[in-house]
Coordinates of C-alpha atoms in Angstrom, one line a residue:
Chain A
X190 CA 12.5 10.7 11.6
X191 CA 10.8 9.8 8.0
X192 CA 7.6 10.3 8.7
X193 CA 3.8 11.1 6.6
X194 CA 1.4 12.1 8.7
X195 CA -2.4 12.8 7.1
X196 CA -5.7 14.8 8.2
X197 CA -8.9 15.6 7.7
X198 CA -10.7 12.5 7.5
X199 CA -14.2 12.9 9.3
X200 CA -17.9 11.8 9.0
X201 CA -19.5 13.3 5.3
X202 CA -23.2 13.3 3.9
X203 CA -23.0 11.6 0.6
X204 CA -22.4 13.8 -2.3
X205 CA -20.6 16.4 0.1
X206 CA -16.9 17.0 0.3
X207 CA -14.0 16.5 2.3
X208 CA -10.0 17.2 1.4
X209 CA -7.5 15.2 3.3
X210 CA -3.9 16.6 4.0
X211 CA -0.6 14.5 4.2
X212 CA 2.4 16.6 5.7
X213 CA 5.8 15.2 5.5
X214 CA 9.2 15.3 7.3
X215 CA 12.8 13.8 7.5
X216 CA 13.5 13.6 4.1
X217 CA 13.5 15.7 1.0
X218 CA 9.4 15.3 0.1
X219 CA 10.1 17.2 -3.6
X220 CA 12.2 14.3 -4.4
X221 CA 9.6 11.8 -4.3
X222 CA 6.3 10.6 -5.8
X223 CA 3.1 10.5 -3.2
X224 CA 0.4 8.2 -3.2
X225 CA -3.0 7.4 -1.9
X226 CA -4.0 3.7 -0.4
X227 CA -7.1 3.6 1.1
X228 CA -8.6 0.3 2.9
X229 CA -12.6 -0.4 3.4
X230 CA -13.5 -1.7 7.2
X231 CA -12.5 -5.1 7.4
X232 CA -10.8 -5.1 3.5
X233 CA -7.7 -4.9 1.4
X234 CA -5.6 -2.2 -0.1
X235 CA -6.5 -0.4 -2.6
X236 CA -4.5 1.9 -4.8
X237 CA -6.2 5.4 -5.2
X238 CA -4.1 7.9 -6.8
X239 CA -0.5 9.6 -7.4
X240 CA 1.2 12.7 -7.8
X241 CA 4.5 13.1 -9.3
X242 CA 7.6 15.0 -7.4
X243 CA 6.9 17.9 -9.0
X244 CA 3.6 17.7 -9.4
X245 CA 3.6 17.7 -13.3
X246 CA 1.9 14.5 -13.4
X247 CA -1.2 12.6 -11.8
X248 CA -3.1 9.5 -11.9
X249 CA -6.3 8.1 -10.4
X250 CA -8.2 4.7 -10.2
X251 CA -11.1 4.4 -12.4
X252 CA -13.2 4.5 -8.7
X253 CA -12.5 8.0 -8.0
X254 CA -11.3 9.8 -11.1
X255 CA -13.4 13.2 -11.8
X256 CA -14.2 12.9 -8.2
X257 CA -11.1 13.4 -6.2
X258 CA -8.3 15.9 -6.9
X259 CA -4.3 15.2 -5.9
X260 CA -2.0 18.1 -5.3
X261 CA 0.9 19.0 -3.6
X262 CA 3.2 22.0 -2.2
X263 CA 6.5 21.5 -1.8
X264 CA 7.3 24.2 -0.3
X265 CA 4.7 23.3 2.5
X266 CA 6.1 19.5 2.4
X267 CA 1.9 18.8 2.1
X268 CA 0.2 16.8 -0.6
X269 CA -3.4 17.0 -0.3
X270 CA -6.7 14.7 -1.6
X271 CA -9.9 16.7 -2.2
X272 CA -12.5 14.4 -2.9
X273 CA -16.3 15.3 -4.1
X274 CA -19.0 14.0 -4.7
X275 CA -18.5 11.1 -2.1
X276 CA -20.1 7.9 -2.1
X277 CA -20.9 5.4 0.7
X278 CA -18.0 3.1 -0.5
X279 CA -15.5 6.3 -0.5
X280 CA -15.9 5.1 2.9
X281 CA -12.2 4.1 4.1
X282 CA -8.9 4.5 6.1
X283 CA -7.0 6.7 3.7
X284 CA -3.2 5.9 3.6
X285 CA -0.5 8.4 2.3
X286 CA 2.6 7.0 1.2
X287 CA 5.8 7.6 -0.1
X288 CA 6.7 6.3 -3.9
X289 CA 8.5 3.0 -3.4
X290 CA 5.6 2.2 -0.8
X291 CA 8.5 2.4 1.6
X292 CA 6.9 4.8 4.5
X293 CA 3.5 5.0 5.2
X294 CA 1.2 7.4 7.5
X295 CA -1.0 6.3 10.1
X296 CA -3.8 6.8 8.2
X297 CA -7.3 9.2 8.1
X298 CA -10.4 8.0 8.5
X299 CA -13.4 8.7 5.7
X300 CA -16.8 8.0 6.6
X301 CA -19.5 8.6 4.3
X302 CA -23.0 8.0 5.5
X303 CA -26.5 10.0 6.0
Chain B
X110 CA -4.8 -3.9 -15.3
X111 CA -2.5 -6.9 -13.3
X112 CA -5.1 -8.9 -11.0
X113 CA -2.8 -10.3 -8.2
X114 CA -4.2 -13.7 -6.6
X115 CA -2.6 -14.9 -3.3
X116 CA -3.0 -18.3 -1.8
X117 CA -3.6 -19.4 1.2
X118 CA -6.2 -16.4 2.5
X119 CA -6.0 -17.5 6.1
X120 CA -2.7 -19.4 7.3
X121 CA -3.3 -21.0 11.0
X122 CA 0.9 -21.1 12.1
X123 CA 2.3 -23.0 14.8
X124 CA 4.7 -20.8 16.7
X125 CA 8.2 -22.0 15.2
X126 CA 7.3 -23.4 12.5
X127 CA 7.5 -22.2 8.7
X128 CA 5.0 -20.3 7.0
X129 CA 4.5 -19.8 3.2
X130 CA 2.3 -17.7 1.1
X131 CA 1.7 -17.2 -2.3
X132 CA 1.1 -14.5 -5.3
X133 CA 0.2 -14.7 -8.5
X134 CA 0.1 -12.2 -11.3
X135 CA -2.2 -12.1 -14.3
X136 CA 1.2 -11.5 -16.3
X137 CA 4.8 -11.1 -16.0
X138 CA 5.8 -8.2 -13.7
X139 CA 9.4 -8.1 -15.3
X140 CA 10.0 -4.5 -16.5
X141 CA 11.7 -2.8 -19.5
X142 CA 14.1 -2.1 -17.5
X143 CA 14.8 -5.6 -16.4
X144 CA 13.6 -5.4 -12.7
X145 CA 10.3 -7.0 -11.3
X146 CA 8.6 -4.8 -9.0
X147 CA 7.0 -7.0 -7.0
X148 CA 6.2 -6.1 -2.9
X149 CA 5.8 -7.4 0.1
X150 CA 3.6 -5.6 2.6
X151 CA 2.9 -6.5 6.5
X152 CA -0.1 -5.2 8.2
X153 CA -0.6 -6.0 12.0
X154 CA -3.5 -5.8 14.1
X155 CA -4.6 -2.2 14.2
X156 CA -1.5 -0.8 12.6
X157 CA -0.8 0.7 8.6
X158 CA 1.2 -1.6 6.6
X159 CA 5.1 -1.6 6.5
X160 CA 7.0 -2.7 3.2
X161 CA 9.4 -6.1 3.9
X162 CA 10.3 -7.0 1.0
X163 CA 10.7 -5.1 -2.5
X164 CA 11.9 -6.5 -6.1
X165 CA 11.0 -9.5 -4.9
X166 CA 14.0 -10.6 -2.4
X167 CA 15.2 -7.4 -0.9
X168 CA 14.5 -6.7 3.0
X169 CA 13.4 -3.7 3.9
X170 CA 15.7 -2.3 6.9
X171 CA 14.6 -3.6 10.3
X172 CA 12.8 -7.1 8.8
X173 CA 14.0 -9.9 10.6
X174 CA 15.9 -12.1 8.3
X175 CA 13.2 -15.0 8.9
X176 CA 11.2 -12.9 6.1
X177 CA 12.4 -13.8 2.7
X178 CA 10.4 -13.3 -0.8
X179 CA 11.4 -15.1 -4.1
X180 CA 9.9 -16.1 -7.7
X181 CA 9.9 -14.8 -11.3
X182 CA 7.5 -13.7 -13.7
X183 CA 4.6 -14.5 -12.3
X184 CA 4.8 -16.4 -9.3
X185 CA 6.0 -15.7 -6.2
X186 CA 6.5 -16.5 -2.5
X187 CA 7.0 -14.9 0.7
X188 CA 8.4 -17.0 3.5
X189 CA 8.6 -16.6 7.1
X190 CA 10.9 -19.2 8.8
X191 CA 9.9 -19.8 12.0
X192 CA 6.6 -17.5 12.7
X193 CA 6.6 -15.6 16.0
X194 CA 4.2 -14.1 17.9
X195 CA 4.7 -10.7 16.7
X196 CA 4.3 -12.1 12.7
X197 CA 0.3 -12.5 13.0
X198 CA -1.5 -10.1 10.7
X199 CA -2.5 -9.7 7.1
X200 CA -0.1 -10.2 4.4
X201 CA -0.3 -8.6 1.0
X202 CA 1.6 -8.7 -2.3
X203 CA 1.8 -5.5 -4.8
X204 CA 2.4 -5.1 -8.2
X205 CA 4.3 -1.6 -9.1
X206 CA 5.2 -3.1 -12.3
X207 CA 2.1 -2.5 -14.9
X208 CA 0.7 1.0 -13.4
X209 CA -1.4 2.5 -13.4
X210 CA -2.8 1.1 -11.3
X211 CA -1.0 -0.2 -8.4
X212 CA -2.6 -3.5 -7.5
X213 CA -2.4 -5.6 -4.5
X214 CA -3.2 -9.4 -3.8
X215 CA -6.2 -10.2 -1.3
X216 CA -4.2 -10.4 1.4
X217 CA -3.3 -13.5 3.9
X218 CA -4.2 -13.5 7.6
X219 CA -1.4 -15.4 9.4
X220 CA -2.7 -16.7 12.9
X221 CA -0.9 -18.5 15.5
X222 CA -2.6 -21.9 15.7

């Protein structure tokens, strides 16, 4: 089965730290691009960032970059979101997703808040 | 970047009836390389979103074939036939044209009336 499953989401103090994890399986994951979606309670989708297949190239929305970091292992099938210096609207459900949007994970929860 | 805008944001649906819904683009999502990468994304109560429809009119595996997208350029429409039961959640369109960044439409809450 296709399948993106992430981790690691939790309750953080703002300013602290937090790096989320999205392992795959059922399909070749070094073949594809990655993404992150996250979604406020109660609000849309929201594009985060991207890694290439190989990880040669990444992109972030204005929101997050210098804050949050995208990588990936291929050998691991695991692409991975560290994110810093987090704010009270970092606070989200975290989607990864496969390029194409075609599969996505369940989801990690990210709450930032004192 | 591409601002999506979708129309109606809430949709009240009588069971068997048609439903339409609406996107916008701030420009033309047809790419170099002659395709428009426009997507269709259902998210149901308490679920992540599935993918229906991409490039505008394809079905994604599994969609029931009451689901059907269409437009150009700019505008463009998703259409469920006759709405079920099972059809009642959020609705969103996506740009994957003009990245980054990916952007998606406010999203449409279908409801059963």
């Amino acid at each position: 089965e296709v399948q993106l499953v992430e981790s690691g989401g939790g309750l953080v103090q703002p300013g602290g730290s937090l790096r989320l994890s999205c392992a795959a399986s059922g399909f070749t994951f070094s073949s594809f691009n990655i993404l992150w979606v996250r979604q406020a309670p109660g609000k849309g989708l929201v594009w985060v960032s991207r890694i290439d297949s190989d990880g040669s190239s990444t992109y972030y929305a204005d929101s997050v970059k210098g804050r949050f970091t995208i990588s990936r292992d291929n050998a691991k099938n695991t692409m991975y979101l560290q994110m810093n210096s987090l704010r009270a609207e970092d606070t989200a459900m975290y989607y990864c997703i496969r390029g194409g949007f075609d599969i996505w994970g369940q989801g990690t929860m990210v709450t930032v808040s004192s | 970047d591409v601002v999506m805008t979708q129309s109606p944001l809430s949709l009240p649906v009588t069971l068997g009836q048609p439903a339409s819904i609406s996107c916008r683009s701030s420009q033309s999502l047809v790419s170099g390389d002659g395709n428009t990468y426009l997507n269709w994304f259902q998210q149901r109560p308490g679920q992540s979103p599935r993918r229906l429809i991409y490039r505008v009119s394809n079905r994604d595996s599994g969609v029931p074939d009451r689901f059907s997208g269409s437009g150009s350029g700019t505008d463009f429409t998703l259409k469920i036939s006759r709405v079920e039961a099972e059809d009642v959640g959020i609705y969103y369109c996506m740009q994957g044209t003009h990245w980054p960044p990916w952007t998606f439409g406010q999203g449409t809450k279908v409801e059963i009336k």
